[in-house]
């Protein structure tokens, strides 16, 4: 049983993972990151999981790394840090991951939220990379994913000053897809997950892969990948079902084949 | 915590916060800001507080910033007023607007500078007949702060807002009521009683629902029509889950007076 997360299946196909270190504003210590990576592995293996929602508390999604833990590590400790491997496993998760962010998403918490494919934020959410204030810098994608999401000037400002931005600003900048009333952040994320869970799993998976590809390849390679993925789906039973259901004006029943 | 510059109590659901530097017309210095901030924090955290009544002791309500705190000696470095606003006034205004309960302001006398705009961040403003509002900023080369430049045009229209802010003339409480700047004028002798009566009434009402009303009306000033309709849908969904809504409906069906808990 994970100690720093709660896992629920609130509805068919949707898994809800809640970060739970209330005393530490969900600071991402090694234990929590390890449990999250393991939990996503389990969701990956589970045929019944079609989408995952990741959230924290009303007050904090995750307020950064665990500073106490970080202080104890020297250079060699950082080199042998298992956390880098956990981050890779989180990034490699192949099913849709939706972050429902309320309150603080700072440092590692902001980086974790940016690992999600879709980001819904409560009106009072705050995103920032304050590492610079501690004489360090983001180390889990903060300098890379933030720049891709919000563009260079704002990413530079956030990373170099350590100052956070609010949910509306984050939405305008393209970091966040939707801003909701804080009471509905998780509900809205579950709604999106529910909608995704009714789609053909293989199409969802390849579409996610193609979109992520778009972030780090040139257009020609990206278009080539998209074409291959599109062609691949032509051989699936779900594609025939999708088209037939559309013609017969009924809900499709997808099986992931 | 013992307060030196304010009077503060929470009784029967009513949180009473009275600015208490009467000799200085309750003008703000750093210490009073700190105490007001602490009191508002207590109001927010205390589930027994279901309404806040903000008022002032003595002749004045609040004369804004205590300028002796900001005296610029010749040749001295100019102070950064932005810093003072960032640190003191903006958090105060936000705290009043964001409090999840109704905030009544009883303006007992002159309200000048920031003191004229702090009431406008509250939900229901009563003013003594002898009270007045003065956007005094323009007389010392400053602009209306504490939300004044935002609230004034919305409450009284751009033409009157500009006249108030550019001329800095005294606006009587009666005129302020006529212009829609405040809710109600009350005879001086009755101000505190009327404000307390209103507060005691609100303390028995469905506080959570009132907080959502406040939130939706505040948001409407920035939202488009469609955004506001969506917000109404969301907040009504929340309100419909409250204990008080259930109680309100069953009291109505049973033709009895509801007993609201504020949840």
Short mmCIF file of N, CA and C in Angstrom, two decimals, chain A residues 101-208:
data_model
loop_
_atom_site.label_atom_id
_atom_site.label_comp_id
_atom_site.label_asym_id
_atom_site.label_seq_id
_atom_site.Cartn_x
_atom_site.Cartn_y
_atom_site.Cartn_z
N UNK A 101 -4.91 20.76 -10.63
CA UNK A 101 -4.03 21.52 -9.74
C UNK A 101 -4.81 22.57 -8.95
N UNK A 102 -4.79 22.44 -7.63
CA UNK A 102 -5.26 23.50 -6.74
C UNK A 102 -4.10 23.98 -5.90
N UNK A 103 -4.08 25.27 -5.60
CA UNK A 103 -3.05 25.79 -4.71
C UNK A 103 -1.67 25.76 -5.36
N UNK A 104 -0.66 25.45 -4.54
CA UNK A 104 0.71 25.58 -4.99
C UNK A 104 1.17 24.44 -5.90
N UNK A 105 1.73 24.80 -7.05
CA UNK A 105 2.46 23.84 -7.88
C UNK A 105 3.81 24.50 -8.12
N UNK A 106 4.74 24.24 -7.21
CA UNK A 106 6.02 24.95 -7.24
C UNK A 106 7.17 23.97 -7.39
N UNK A 107 8.22 24.42 -8.06
CA UNK A 107 9.41 23.60 -8.19
C UNK A 107 9.07 22.26 -8.80
N UNK A 108 9.44 21.18 -8.07
CA UNK A 108 9.14 19.83 -8.55
C UNK A 108 7.64 19.64 -8.78
N UNK A 109 6.82 20.35 -8.01
CA UNK A 109 5.37 20.24 -8.17
C UNK A 109 4.91 20.82 -9.50
N UNK A 110 5.51 21.92 -9.91
CA UNK A 110 5.21 22.52 -11.20
C UNK A 110 5.72 21.59 -12.31
N UNK A 111 6.90 21.03 -12.09
CA UNK A 111 7.48 20.10 -13.07
C UNK A 111 6.59 18.86 -13.22
N UNK A 112 6.08 18.38 -12.08
CA UNK A 112 5.21 17.21 -12.14
C UNK A 112 3.93 17.54 -12.91
N UNK A 113 3.34 18.70 -12.62
CA UNK A 113 2.13 19.10 -13.33
C UNK A 113 2.39 19.19 -14.83
N UNK A 114 3.59 19.63 -15.20
CA UNK A 114 3.92 19.76 -16.63
C UNK A 114 4.17 18.40 -17.29
N UNK A 115 4.34 17.33 -16.49
CA UNK A 115 4.42 15.99 -17.06
C UNK A 115 3.06 15.52 -17.55
N UNK A 116 2.00 16.16 -17.05
CA UNK A 116 0.65 15.75 -17.44
C UNK A 116 0.38 16.20 -18.88
N UNK A 117 -0.53 15.48 -19.53
CA UNK A 117 -0.90 15.84 -20.90
C UNK A 117 -1.87 16.99 -20.91
N UNK A 118 -2.75 17.01 -19.91
CA UNK A 118 -3.78 18.03 -19.82
C UNK A 118 -3.73 18.59 -18.41
N UNK A 119 -3.86 19.91 -18.31
CA UNK A 119 -3.70 20.53 -17.00
C UNK A 119 -4.90 21.43 -16.70
N UNK A 120 -5.67 21.04 -15.70
CA UNK A 120 -6.81 21.85 -15.25
C UNK A 120 -6.40 22.48 -13.92
N UNK A 121 -6.63 23.78 -13.78
CA UNK A 121 -6.19 24.47 -12.57
C UNK A 121 -7.34 25.19 -11.91
N UNK A 122 -7.37 25.15 -10.59
CA UNK A 122 -8.32 25.95 -9.83
C UNK A 122 -7.89 27.41 -9.88
N UNK A 123 -8.87 28.29 -9.71
CA UNK A 123 -8.60 29.72 -9.87
C UNK A 123 -7.46 30.22 -8.98
N UNK A 124 -7.27 29.60 -7.82
CA UNK A 124 -6.22 30.12 -6.93
C UNK A 124 -4.93 29.31 -7.02
N UNK A 125 -4.77 28.54 -8.09
CA UNK A 125 -3.52 27.78 -8.26
C UNK A 125 -2.38 28.74 -8.59
N UNK A 126 -1.18 28.35 -8.18
CA UNK A 126 0.01 29.15 -8.49
C UNK A 126 1.13 28.24 -8.99
N UNK A 127 1.75 28.65 -10.10
CA UNK A 127 2.80 27.86 -10.71
C UNK A 127 4.11 28.63 -10.64
N UNK A 128 5.17 27.95 -10.24
CA UNK A 128 6.45 28.64 -10.19
C UNK A 128 7.61 27.67 -10.07
N UNK A 129 8.81 28.18 -10.41
CA UNK A 129 10.04 27.40 -10.26
C UNK A 129 10.98 28.20 -9.35
N UNK A 130 10.78 28.08 -8.03
CA UNK A 130 11.57 28.92 -7.11
C UNK A 130 12.95 28.36 -6.78
N UNK A 131 13.40 27.34 -7.49
CA UNK A 131 14.70 26.71 -7.16
C UNK A 131 15.82 27.74 -7.07
N UNK A 132 15.76 28.74 -7.97
CA UNK A 132 16.85 29.73 -8.05
C UNK A 132 17.06 30.42 -6.71
N UNK A 133 15.99 30.53 -5.91
CA UNK A 133 16.11 31.19 -4.59
C UNK A 133 16.95 30.38 -3.62
N UNK A 134 17.16 29.10 -3.92
CA UNK A 134 17.95 28.25 -3.02
C UNK A 134 19.35 28.01 -3.59
N UNK A 135 19.69 28.78 -4.63
CA UNK A 135 21.01 28.60 -5.22
C UNK A 135 21.09 27.38 -6.12
N UNK A 136 19.94 26.84 -6.51
CA UNK A 136 19.95 25.71 -7.44
C UNK A 136 19.07 26.07 -8.63
N UNK A 137 18.72 25.09 -9.43
CA UNK A 137 17.85 25.33 -10.58
C UNK A 137 16.93 24.15 -10.77
N UNK A 138 15.90 24.30 -11.61
CA UNK A 138 14.99 23.17 -11.83
C UNK A 138 15.78 21.98 -12.37
N UNK A 139 15.40 20.77 -11.92
CA UNK A 139 16.16 19.60 -12.33
C UNK A 139 15.29 18.47 -12.84
N UNK A 140 13.99 18.74 -13.05
CA UNK A 140 13.13 17.67 -13.56
C UNK A 140 12.27 18.20 -14.71
N UNK A 141 12.92 18.93 -15.60
CA UNK A 141 12.21 19.39 -16.79
C UNK A 141 11.73 20.82 -16.72
N UNK A 142 11.93 21.48 -15.57
CA UNK A 142 11.43 22.84 -15.42
C UNK A 142 11.96 23.82 -16.45
N UNK A 143 13.23 23.65 -16.83
CA UNK A 143 13.78 24.59 -17.81
C UNK A 143 13.39 24.20 -19.24
N UNK A 144 12.93 22.95 -19.42
CA UNK A 144 12.63 22.48 -20.77
C UNK A 144 11.13 22.54 -21.07
N UNK A 145 10.33 21.90 -20.22
CA UNK A 145 8.89 21.85 -20.49
C UNK A 145 8.25 23.22 -20.33
N UNK A 146 8.73 24.01 -19.36
CA UNK A 146 8.14 25.33 -19.15
C UNK A 146 8.35 26.19 -20.39
N UNK A 147 9.57 26.16 -20.94
CA UNK A 147 9.86 26.96 -22.13
C UNK A 147 8.97 26.55 -23.29
N UNK A 148 8.77 25.24 -23.44
CA UNK A 148 7.93 24.78 -24.54
C UNK A 148 6.47 25.19 -24.32
N UNK A 149 6.06 25.26 -23.05
CA UNK A 149 4.66 25.58 -22.77
C UNK A 149 4.37 27.07 -22.88
N UNK A 150 5.25 27.91 -22.32
CA UNK A 150 4.90 29.34 -22.20
C UNK A 150 5.77 30.24 -23.05
N UNK A 151 6.79 29.69 -23.71
CA UNK A 151 7.68 30.53 -24.52
C UNK A 151 8.83 31.06 -23.69
N UNK A 152 9.83 31.59 -24.39
CA UNK A 152 11.09 31.94 -23.72
C UNK A 152 10.99 33.08 -22.70
N UNK A 153 10.39 34.23 -23.05
CA UNK A 153 10.48 35.35 -22.11
C UNK A 153 9.87 35.03 -20.73
N UNK A 154 8.68 34.44 -20.72
CA UNK A 154 8.04 34.14 -19.44
C UNK A 154 8.78 33.02 -18.71
N UNK A 155 9.23 32.01 -19.47
CA UNK A 155 9.96 30.91 -18.83
C UNK A 155 11.24 31.44 -18.18
N UNK A 156 11.95 32.28 -18.89
CA UNK A 156 13.17 32.87 -18.33
C UNK A 156 12.84 33.66 -17.06
N UNK A 157 11.80 34.48 -17.15
CA UNK A 157 11.43 35.31 -16.00
C UNK A 157 11.11 34.43 -14.79
N UNK A 158 10.33 33.37 -15.02
CA UNK A 158 9.94 32.52 -13.90
C UNK A 158 11.13 31.78 -13.31
N UNK A 159 11.99 31.24 -14.18
CA UNK A 159 13.11 30.43 -13.69
C UNK A 159 14.19 31.31 -13.07
N UNK A 160 14.41 32.51 -13.61
CA UNK A 160 15.51 33.35 -13.11
C UNK A 160 15.11 34.20 -11.91
N UNK A 161 13.82 34.53 -11.77
CA UNK A 161 13.41 35.30 -10.59
C UNK A 161 12.80 34.41 -9.52
N UNK A 162 12.34 33.24 -9.90
CA UNK A 162 11.70 32.36 -8.93
C UNK A 162 10.27 32.77 -8.61
N UNK A 163 9.75 33.81 -9.29
CA UNK A 163 8.41 34.29 -8.96
C UNK A 163 7.33 33.46 -9.65
N UNK A 164 6.26 33.19 -8.90
CA UNK A 164 5.19 32.33 -9.40
C UNK A 164 4.17 33.13 -10.22
N UNK A 165 3.39 32.44 -11.03
CA UNK A 165 2.28 33.08 -11.75
C UNK A 165 0.98 32.41 -11.31
N UNK A 166 -0.14 33.15 -11.45
CA UNK A 166 -1.41 32.57 -11.03
C UNK A 166 -2.07 31.79 -12.17
N UNK A 167 -3.19 31.14 -11.84
CA UNK A 167 -3.82 30.23 -12.79
C UNK A 167 -4.22 30.93 -14.09
N UNK A 168 -4.80 32.12 -13.98
CA UNK A 168 -5.25 32.82 -15.19
C UNK A 168 -4.06 33.17 -16.09
N UNK A 169 -3.00 33.62 -15.45
CA UNK A 169 -1.79 33.93 -16.21
C UNK A 169 -1.26 32.67 -16.89
N UNK A 170 -1.27 31.58 -16.13
CA UNK A 170 -0.79 30.31 -16.67
C UNK A 170 -1.64 29.87 -17.86
N UNK A 171 -2.94 30.15 -17.77
CA UNK A 171 -3.82 29.77 -18.87
C UNK A 171 -3.54 30.62 -20.11
N UNK A 172 -3.40 31.93 -19.89
CA UNK A 172 -3.10 32.81 -21.03
C UNK A 172 -1.80 32.41 -21.70
N UNK A 173 -0.85 31.94 -20.88
CA UNK A 173 0.47 31.62 -21.42
C UNK A 173 0.50 30.25 -22.09
N UNK A 174 -0.54 29.44 -21.88
CA UNK A 174 -0.59 28.13 -22.53
C UNK A 174 -0.10 26.98 -21.67
N UNK A 175 0.12 27.24 -20.38
CA UNK A 175 0.58 26.18 -19.48
C UNK A 175 -0.61 25.33 -19.04
N UNK A 176 -1.78 25.95 -18.99
CA UNK A 176 -2.97 25.34 -18.42
C UNK A 176 -4.07 25.34 -19.47
N UNK A 177 -4.83 24.22 -19.57
CA UNK A 177 -5.88 24.20 -20.58
C UNK A 177 -7.18 24.82 -20.07
N UNK A 178 -7.49 24.62 -18.79
CA UNK A 178 -8.73 25.20 -18.28
C UNK A 178 -8.54 25.70 -16.86
N UNK A 179 -9.25 26.78 -16.53
CA UNK A 179 -9.27 27.27 -15.16
C UNK A 179 -10.69 27.09 -14.63
N UNK A 180 -10.80 26.51 -13.44
CA UNK A 180 -12.13 26.25 -12.87
C UNK A 180 -12.21 26.86 -11.48
N UNK A 181 -13.41 26.86 -10.91
CA UNK A 181 -13.54 27.16 -9.49
C UNK A 181 -12.80 26.03 -8.75
N UNK A 182 -12.05 26.37 -7.70
CA UNK A 182 -11.22 25.35 -7.04
C UNK A 182 -12.01 24.11 -6.59
N UNK A 183 -13.27 24.29 -6.23
CA UNK A 183 -14.06 23.16 -5.75
C UNK A 183 -14.32 22.14 -6.86
N UNK A 184 -14.16 22.57 -8.12
CA UNK A 184 -14.51 21.69 -9.24
C UNK A 184 -13.32 21.20 -10.04
N UNK A 185 -12.12 21.55 -9.60
CA UNK A 185 -10.94 21.19 -10.39
C UNK A 185 -10.87 19.69 -10.62
N UNK A 186 -11.02 18.92 -9.54
CA UNK A 186 -10.90 17.47 -9.67
C UNK A 186 -12.08 16.91 -10.47
N UNK A 187 -13.28 17.43 -10.17
CA UNK A 187 -14.46 16.97 -10.92
C UNK A 187 -14.28 17.18 -12.41
N UNK A 188 -13.80 18.37 -12.77
CA UNK A 188 -13.63 18.69 -14.19
C UNK A 188 -12.58 17.78 -14.83
N UNK A 189 -11.49 17.53 -14.09
CA UNK A 189 -10.45 16.64 -14.61
C UNK A 189 -11.02 15.24 -14.80
N UNK A 190 -11.86 14.79 -13.86
CA UNK A 190 -12.47 13.46 -13.98
C UNK A 190 -13.42 13.42 -15.18
N UNK A 191 -14.12 14.54 -15.41
CA UNK A 191 -15.00 14.61 -16.58
C UNK A 191 -14.21 14.42 -17.87
N UNK A 192 -13.09 15.11 -17.96
CA UNK A 192 -12.24 15.00 -19.15
C UNK A 192 -11.74 13.56 -19.28
N UNK A 193 -11.32 12.99 -18.14
CA UNK A 193 -10.83 11.62 -18.15
C UNK A 193 -11.92 10.66 -18.60
N UNK A 194 -13.14 10.91 -18.10
CA UNK A 194 -14.27 10.05 -18.46
C UNK A 194 -14.51 10.09 -19.97
N UNK A 195 -14.44 11.30 -20.52
CA UNK A 195 -14.63 11.44 -21.96
C UNK A 195 -13.56 10.67 -22.72
N UNK A 196 -12.30 10.78 -22.27
CA UNK A 196 -11.21 10.07 -22.95
C UNK A 196 -11.39 8.56 -22.81
N UNK A 197 -11.89 8.14 -21.63
CA UNK A 197 -12.04 6.70 -21.35
C UNK A 197 -13.03 6.03 -22.29
N UNK A 198 -13.91 6.81 -22.92
CA UNK A 198 -14.89 6.21 -23.84
C UNK A 198 -14.34 6.09 -25.26
N UNK A 199 -13.15 6.63 -25.50
CA UNK A 199 -12.59 6.59 -26.86
C UNK A 199 -11.81 5.28 -27.08
N UNK A 200 -11.42 5.08 -28.32
CA UNK A 200 -10.65 3.87 -28.65
C UNK A 200 -9.24 3.99 -28.08
N UNK A 201 -8.85 3.07 -27.17
CA UNK A 201 -7.57 3.21 -26.46
C UNK A 201 -6.35 3.31 -27.37
N UNK A 202 -6.34 2.55 -28.46
CA UNK A 202 -5.16 2.59 -29.34
C UNK A 202 -5.05 3.94 -30.04
N UNK A 203 -6.19 4.48 -30.44
CA UNK A 203 -6.19 5.80 -31.09
C UNK A 203 -5.71 6.86 -30.10
N UNK A 204 -6.19 6.77 -28.86
CA UNK A 204 -5.78 7.72 -27.83
C UNK A 204 -4.27 7.64 -27.61
N UNK A 205 -3.77 6.41 -27.53
CA UNK A 205 -2.36 6.23 -27.24
C UNK A 205 -1.47 6.78 -28.35
N UNK A 206 -1.84 6.48 -29.60
CA UNK A 206 -1.02 6.95 -30.72
C UNK A 206 -1.15 8.46 -30.90
N UNK A 207 -2.35 8.99 -30.63
CA UNK A 207 -2.53 10.44 -30.74
C UNK A 207 -1.67 11.15 -29.71
N UNK A 208 -1.64 10.62 -28.49
CA UNK A 208 -0.79 11.22 -27.44
C UNK A 208 0.68 11.20 -27.88
#
